[in-house]
Amino acid sequence: LKCLAHRLVLHSIFRRSHAPDPTTLRSAKSMEVHVGGSPSFVEMDDTRNEMNQEALTALQGDGDSRSKLDFVCSMGGRIFNLNNTVTAALGDPVAAALSELAMSVNQQLEQETNRSMAQSLLDAMGPSADEGLPNCSGLANGWLFSNVLTEDAKAAVLAVHARQWGGAAMEK
């Protein structure tokens, strides 16, 4: 969308066939548009529902915690669509499966340290960078942490952060 804004400004400039106005260019560079609150938000309900169903199938499947966490990480910013404007019949099980995964990974890391797995959990399910935790910037501006995970799952994520990077975990 930034590129589109730049093209519109440049098109306007060339149509007028005079030198570019620096203030016009500056305002185009600072323009940001996020449809649906995130550039990764899928506006088509059917596609978003399908994405949630696929995630639920993967999270409830036979894979181990690492493979499920890798699946969530592979979604990147698209995790913004999980449990976002879907029915409770679909969103609640997705939220429960994600919360269970966070707690399962925490339990696994308590028994056997795995820095890569810990960081993957923080990257996928950690709070946003705005929370100020070192080396923690959850995908989609911390969507899962802020809007999907249960309080117990949030505490598990913060406990992993405390072990990985130091600091206190969230009180229950």
XYZ file of N, CA, C and O in Angstrom, residues 47-161:
460
model
N -12.488 -17.554 3.592
C -11.048 -17.816 3.627
C -10.533 -17.777 5.057
O -9.730 -18.620 5.463
N -10.994 -16.827 5.842
C -10.574 -16.715 7.239
C -11.056 -17.923 8.040
O -10.323 -18.492 8.846
N -12.290 -18.365 7.792
C -12.814 -19.558 8.457
C -12.004 -20.789 8.072
O -11.693 -21.623 8.929
N -11.681 -20.897 6.803
C -10.875 -22.025 6.331
C -9.494 -22.016 6.991
O -8.982 -23.063 7.403
N -8.901 -20.848 7.106
C -7.598 -20.721 7.755
C -7.667 -21.162 9.218
O -6.786 -21.869 9.713
N -8.722 -20.770 9.911
C -8.904 -21.174 11.307
C -9.129 -22.681 11.411
O -8.607 -23.330 12.319
N -9.894 -23.248 10.494
C -10.145 -24.690 10.508
C -8.851 -25.459 10.252
O -8.587 -26.467 10.908
N -8.042 -25.000 9.310
C -6.757 -25.647 9.030
C -5.838 -25.571 10.254
O -5.157 -26.548 10.589
N -5.831 -24.435 10.908
C -5.014 -24.282 12.110
C -5.501 -25.221 13.206
O -4.694 -25.876 13.876
N -6.797 -25.315 13.383
C -7.354 -26.192 14.402
C -6.982 -27.648 14.122
O -6.580 -28.384 15.025
N -7.084 -28.059 12.865
C -6.724 -29.425 12.480
C -5.251 -29.691 12.788
O -4.905 -30.740 13.348
N -4.389 -28.745 12.459
C -2.954 -28.915 12.714
C -2.659 -28.937 14.209
O -1.848 -29.745 14.673
N -3.307 -28.074 14.965
C -3.039 -27.980 16.400
C -3.601 -29.168 17.182
O -3.076 -29.519 18.235
N -4.663 -29.763 16.681
C -5.258 -30.917 17.364
C -4.736 -32.241 16.813
O -5.105 -33.293 17.296
N -3.854 -32.161 15.815
C -3.328 -33.364 15.177
C -2.331 -34.107 16.050
O -2.120 -33.787 17.224
N -1.711 -35.112 15.451
C -0.817 -36.007 16.172
C 0.599 -35.466 16.355
O 1.392 -36.085 17.049
N 0.949 -34.375 15.750
C 2.317 -33.864 15.827
C 2.742 -33.507 17.239
O 1.907 -33.330 18.140
N 4.045 -33.400 17.429
C 4.566 -32.994 18.728
C 4.489 -31.474 18.871
O 4.150 -30.760 17.920
N 4.802 -31.002 20.052
C 4.706 -29.560 20.328
C 5.582 -28.754 19.380
O 5.189 -27.677 18.935
N 6.773 -29.260 19.067
C 7.690 -28.518 18.195
C 7.092 -28.337 16.806
O 7.134 -27.243 16.238
N 6.521 -29.413 16.240
C 5.960 -29.300 14.893
C 4.734 -28.380 14.884
O 4.523 -27.628 13.928
N 3.945 -28.414 15.950
C 2.788 -27.525 16.034
C 3.228 -26.069 16.174
O 2.667 -25.171 15.557
N 4.267 -25.848 16.964
C 4.796 -24.494 17.120
C 5.386 -23.998 15.805
O 5.184 -22.836 15.430
N 6.078 -24.871 15.092
C 6.619 -24.501 13.783
C 5.500 -24.124 12.817
O 5.634 -23.186 12.029
N 4.378 -24.850 12.895
C 3.224 -24.518 12.056
C 2.731 -23.101 12.357
O 2.497 -22.303 11.455
N 2.576 -22.792 13.645
C 2.091 -21.464 14.031
C 3.073 -20.394 13.558
O 2.671 -19.374 12.997
N 4.366 -20.631 13.746
C 5.374 -19.657 13.305
C 5.342 -19.469 11.795
O 5.536 -18.354 11.303
N 5.080 -20.542 11.070
C 5.069 -20.452 9.602
C 3.925 -19.580 9.091
O 3.968 -19.101 7.965
N 2.916 -19.365 9.914
C 1.806 -18.511 9.500
C 2.207 -17.042 9.434
O 1.560 -16.250 8.757
N 3.267 -16.670 10.135
C 3.701 -15.279 10.134
C 2.586 -14.356 10.593
O 1.818 -14.677 11.499
N 2.462 -13.224 9.943
C 1.452 -12.237 10.315
C 0.024 -12.710 10.120
O -0.912 -12.120 10.657
N -0.152 -13.796 9.372
C -1.510 -14.313 9.149
C -2.145 -14.824 10.434
O -3.351 -15.049 10.485
N -1.348 -14.991 11.505
C -1.950 -15.421 12.767
C -2.959 -14.398 13.273
O -3.785 -14.718 14.116
N -2.898 -13.189 12.740
C -3.874 -12.151 13.078
C -5.298 -12.615 12.758
O -6.264 -12.110 13.320
N -5.435 -13.597 11.881
C -6.748 -14.108 11.483
C -7.263 -15.206 12.410
O -8.412 -15.608 12.293
N -6.408 -15.706 13.305
C -6.837 -16.779 14.202
C -7.720 -16.207 15.304
O -7.347 -15.261 15.975
N -8.889 -16.794 15.434
C -9.885 -16.358 16.412
C -10.214 -14.872 16.253
O -10.443 -14.163 17.214
N -10.237 -14.422 15.025
C -10.531 -13.023 14.728
C -11.734 -12.975 13.792
O -11.652 -13.396 12.644
N -12.829 -12.479 14.289
C -14.095 -12.356 13.562
C -14.520 -13.681 12.935
O -14.912 -13.733 11.777
N -14.422 -14.749 13.725
C -14.988 -16.042 13.353
C -15.998 -16.410 14.437
O -16.009 -15.819 15.516
N -16.829 -17.382 14.158
C -17.828 -17.782 15.146
C -17.145 -18.361 16.380
O -16.026 -18.886 16.302
N -17.819 -18.293 17.499
C -17.278 -18.867 18.733
C -17.100 -20.376 18.595
O -16.172 -20.955 19.177
N -17.959 -21.011 17.804
C -17.856 -22.458 17.597
C -16.530 -22.842 16.948
O -16.029 -23.942 17.160
N -15.955 -21.954 16.178
C -14.649 -22.193 15.563
C -13.531 -21.513 16.347
O -12.473 -22.106 16.595
N -13.748 -20.294 16.765
C -12.704 -19.519 17.436
C -12.319 -20.050 18.806
O -11.135 -20.073 19.161
N -13.300 -20.496 19.596
C -12.998 -20.992 20.945
C -12.087 -22.219 20.936
O -11.113 -22.266 21.697
N -12.347 -23.209 20.084
C -11.418 -24.345 20.034
C -10.022 -23.962 19.529
O -9.020 -24.521 19.982
N -9.951 -23.007 18.613
C -8.649 -22.533 18.133
C -7.900 -21.883 19.292
O -6.715 -22.169 19.528
N -8.578 -21.031 20.038
C -7.958 -20.361 21.184
C -7.519 -21.380 22.231
O -6.410 -21.278 22.786
N -8.353 -22.376 22.482
C -8.000 -23.412 23.459
C -6.790 -24.216 23.001
O -5.884 -24.505 23.798
N -6.747 -24.568 21.727
C -5.620 -25.345 21.196
C -4.325 -24.540 21.252
O -3.260 -25.078 21.592
N -4.388 -23.253 20.945
C -3.196 -22.406 21.016
C -2.727 -22.251 22.466
O -1.531 -22.294 22.748
N -3.672 -22.086 23.376
C -3.325 -21.960 24.795
C -2.703 -23.258 25.310
O -1.699 -23.232 26.038
N -3.278 -24.382 24.927
C -2.716 -25.682 25.318
C -1.302 -25.845 24.781
O -0.420 -26.374 25.473
N -1.086 -25.406 23.554
C 0.248 -25.497 22.962
C 1.252 -24.663 23.749
O 2.362 -25.124 24.047
N 0.879 -23.442 24.103
C 1.788 -22.583 24.872
C 2.157 -23.232 26.197
O 3.330 -23.240 26.600
N 1.177 -23.801 26.866
C 1.450 -24.436 28.166
C 2.259 -25.722 28.002
O 3.147 -26.016 28.804
N 1.993 -26.463 26.937
C 2.741 -27.689 26.662
C 4.208 -27.383 26.369
O 5.114 -28.063 26.865
N 4.447 -26.357 25.566
C 5.823 -25.961 25.250
C 6.531 -25.510 26.526
O 7.692 -25.877 26.764
N 5.855 -24.750 27.363
C 6.446 -24.311 28.627
C 6.844 -25.517 29.477
O 7.955 -25.570 30.009
N 5.955 -26.491 29.606
C 6.259 -27.686 30.393
C 7.443 -28.450 29.823
O 8.321 -28.910 30.555
N 7.479 -28.552 28.508
C 8.588 -29.245 27.851
C 9.905 -28.511 28.100
O 10.931 -29.137 28.364
N 9.870 -27.188 28.043
C 11.088 -26.396 28.250
C 11.534 -26.398 29.710
O 12.714 -26.196 29.992
N 10.601 -26.601 30.634
C 10.978 -26.732 32.043
C 11.806 -27.994 32.269
O 12.695 -28.024 33.108
N 11.505 -29.036 31.490
C 12.200 -30.310 31.639
C 13.501 -30.367 30.846
O 14.454 -30.991 31.277
N 13.500 -29.749 29.679
C 14.683 -29.787 28.821
C 14.823 -28.448 28.092
O 13.964 -28.075 27.297
N 15.900 -27.756 28.366
C 16.130 -26.450 27.760
C 16.328 -26.576 26.254
O 17.061 -27.441 25.794
N 15.667 -25.715 25.509
C 15.814 -25.654 24.062
C 15.605 -24.188 23.679
O 14.480 -23.723 23.531
N 16.697 -23.457 23.544
C 16.622 -22.014 23.305
C 15.900 -21.679 22.002
O 15.167 -20.701 21.924
N 16.071 -22.507 21.003
C 15.410 -22.266 19.722
C 13.897 -22.394 19.859
O 13.134 -21.560 19.357
N 13.462 -23.430 20.548
C 12.027 -23.627 20.747
C 11.446 -22.516 21.617
O 10.344 -22.019 21.355
N 12.201 -22.126 22.642
C 11.741 -21.039 23.514
C 11.561 -19.759 22.711
O 10.541 -19.073 22.841
N 12.523 -19.439 21.859
C 12.421 -18.211 21.073
C 11.290 -18.297 20.063
O 10.603 -17.311 19.803
N 11.060 -19.488 19.515
C 9.941 -19.657 18.579
C 8.611 -19.381 19.280
O 7.720 -18.754 18.709
N 8.482 -19.865 20.519
C 7.258 -19.590 21.280
C 7.094 -18.090 21.497
O 6.006 -17.540 21.310
N 8.170 -17.419 21.866
C 8.097 -15.971 22.105
C 7.789 -15.213 20.819
O 7.036 -14.235 20.834
N 8.367 -15.670 19.710
C 8.114 -15.009 18.430
C 6.660 -15.160 17.988
O 6.062 -14.231 17.466
N 6.091 -16.336 18.214
C 4.723 -16.591 17.752
C 3.674 -16.086 18.726
O 2.671 -15.500 18.326
N 3.904 -16.307 20.022
C 2.841 -16.065 20.999
C 3.183 -15.029 22.046
O 2.411 -14.804 22.975
N 4.323 -14.394 21.907
C 4.725 -13.389 22.883
C 3.963 -12.090 22.726
O 3.272 -11.865 21.725
N 4.085 -11.223 23.724
C 3.430 -9.908 23.629
C 4.113 -9.047 22.573
O 5.195 -9.371 22.088
N 3.479 -7.942 22.250
C 4.041 -7.037 21.254
C 5.316 -6.382 21.796
O 5.555 -6.356 23.009
N 6.092 -5.853 20.909
C 7.322 -5.164 21.291
C 7.027 -3.984 22.208
O 7.868 -3.598 23.028
N 5.817 -3.430 22.120
C 5.431 -2.290 22.957
C 5.459 -2.619 24.448
O 5.522 -1.723 25.279
N 5.384 -3.902 24.792
C 5.423 -4.315 26.189
C 6.815 -4.155 26.793
O 6.978 -4.195 28.010
N 7.817 -4.009 25.933
C 9.170 -3.726 26.401
C 9.986 -4.917 26.872
O 11.042 -4.734 27.471
N 9.529 -6.126 26.603
C 10.322 -7.291 26.990
C 11.465 -7.481 25.998
O 11.234 -7.448 24.789
N 12.681 -7.679 26.491
C 13.810 -7.844 25.574
C 13.623 -9.056 24.667
O 13.178 -10.114 25.113
N 13.976 -8.875 23.401
C 13.947 -9.957 22.411
C 12.585 -10.635 22.313
O 12.503 -11.847 22.112
N 11.546 -9.865 22.473
C 10.194 -10.419 22.415
C 9.295 -9.459 21.644
O 9.048 -8.341 22.081
N 8.856 -9.934 20.485
C 7.956 -9.150 19.654
C 7.038 -10.120 18.935
O 7.332 -10.585 17.839
N 5.944 -10.480 19.589
C 5.034 -11.477 19.037
C 4.517 -11.105 17.660
O 4.316 -9.933 17.349
N 4.331 -12.113 16.839
C 3.817 -11.905 15.485
C 2.505 -11.134 15.515
O 1.726 -11.240 16.469
N 2.275 -10.383 14.462
C 1.045 -9.596 14.312
C 0.820 -8.703 15.524
O -0.283 -8.586 16.053
N 1.911 -8.084 15.969
C 1.874 -7.150 17.090
C 1.341 -7.807 18.370
O 0.606 -7.206 19.140
N 1.728 -9.064 18.563
C 1.333 -9.771 19.776
C -0.126 -10.188 19.808
O -0.712 -10.332 20.879
N -0.721 -10.411 18.639
C -2.152 -10.729 18.555
C -2.549 -11.902 19.447
O -3.518 -11.820 20.196
N -1.812 -13.008 19.345
C -2.199 -14.189 20.119
C -2.133 -13.902 21.612
O -3.044 -14.252 22.362
N -1.057 -13.256 22.053
C -0.891 -12.963 23.471
C -1.994 -12.029 23.960
O -2.600 -12.258 25.003
N -2.267 -10.997 23.221
C -3.228 -9.974 23.654
C -4.688 -10.390 23.526
O -5.525 -9.952 24.320
N -5.001 -11.231 22.539
C -6.411 -11.451 22.209
C -6.873 -12.899 22.172
O -8.077 -13.133 22.023
N -5.956 -13.843 22.263
C -6.356 -15.236 22.064
C -6.035 -16.119 23.263
O -6.886 -16.871 23.724
N -4.833 -16.026 23.794
C -4.393 -16.936 24.851
C -5.133 -16.711 26.169
O -5.497 -15.584 26.505
N -5.300 -17.803 26.923
C -5.863 -17.709 28.267
C -4.818 -17.086 29.195
O -3.638 -16.976 28.845
N -5.244 -16.698 30.373
C -4.307 -16.120 31.346
C -3.215 -17.117 31.723
O -2.054 -16.739 31.891
N -3.576 -18.396 31.871
C -2.577 -19.419 32.184
C -1.559 -19.558 31.062
O -0.362 -19.737 31.303
N -2.025 -19.496 29.819
C -1.120 -19.602 28.675
C -0.209 -18.372 28.600
O 0.985 -18.494 28.279
N -0.748 -17.198 28.882
C 0.078 -15.987 28.913
C 1.165 -16.123 29.978
O 2.319 -15.753 29.746
N 0.785 -16.647 31.139
C 1.770 -16.847 32.216
C 2.848 -17.828 31.770
O 4.036 -17.639 32.083
N 2.469 -18.860 31.022
C 3.438 -19.832 30.514
C 4.410 -19.169 29.541
O 5.624 -19.400 29.597
N 3.889 -18.331 28.654
C 4.751 -17.626 27.694
C 5.731 -16.715 28.437
O 6.926 -16.685 28.133
N 5.230 -15.990 29.421
C 6.099 -15.085 30.179
C 7.112 -15.854 31.031
O 8.232 -15.373 31.246
N 6.743 -17.040 31.489
C 7.697 -17.879 32.226
C 8.826 -18.323 31.305
O 9.994 -18.342 31.704
N 8.491 -18.653 30.072
C 9.524 -19.009 29.090
C 10.425 -17.805 28.849
O 11.653 -17.937 28.793
N 9.836 -16.633 28.722
C 10.649 -15.428 28.524
C 11.583 -15.206 29.707
O 12.756 -14.870 29.530
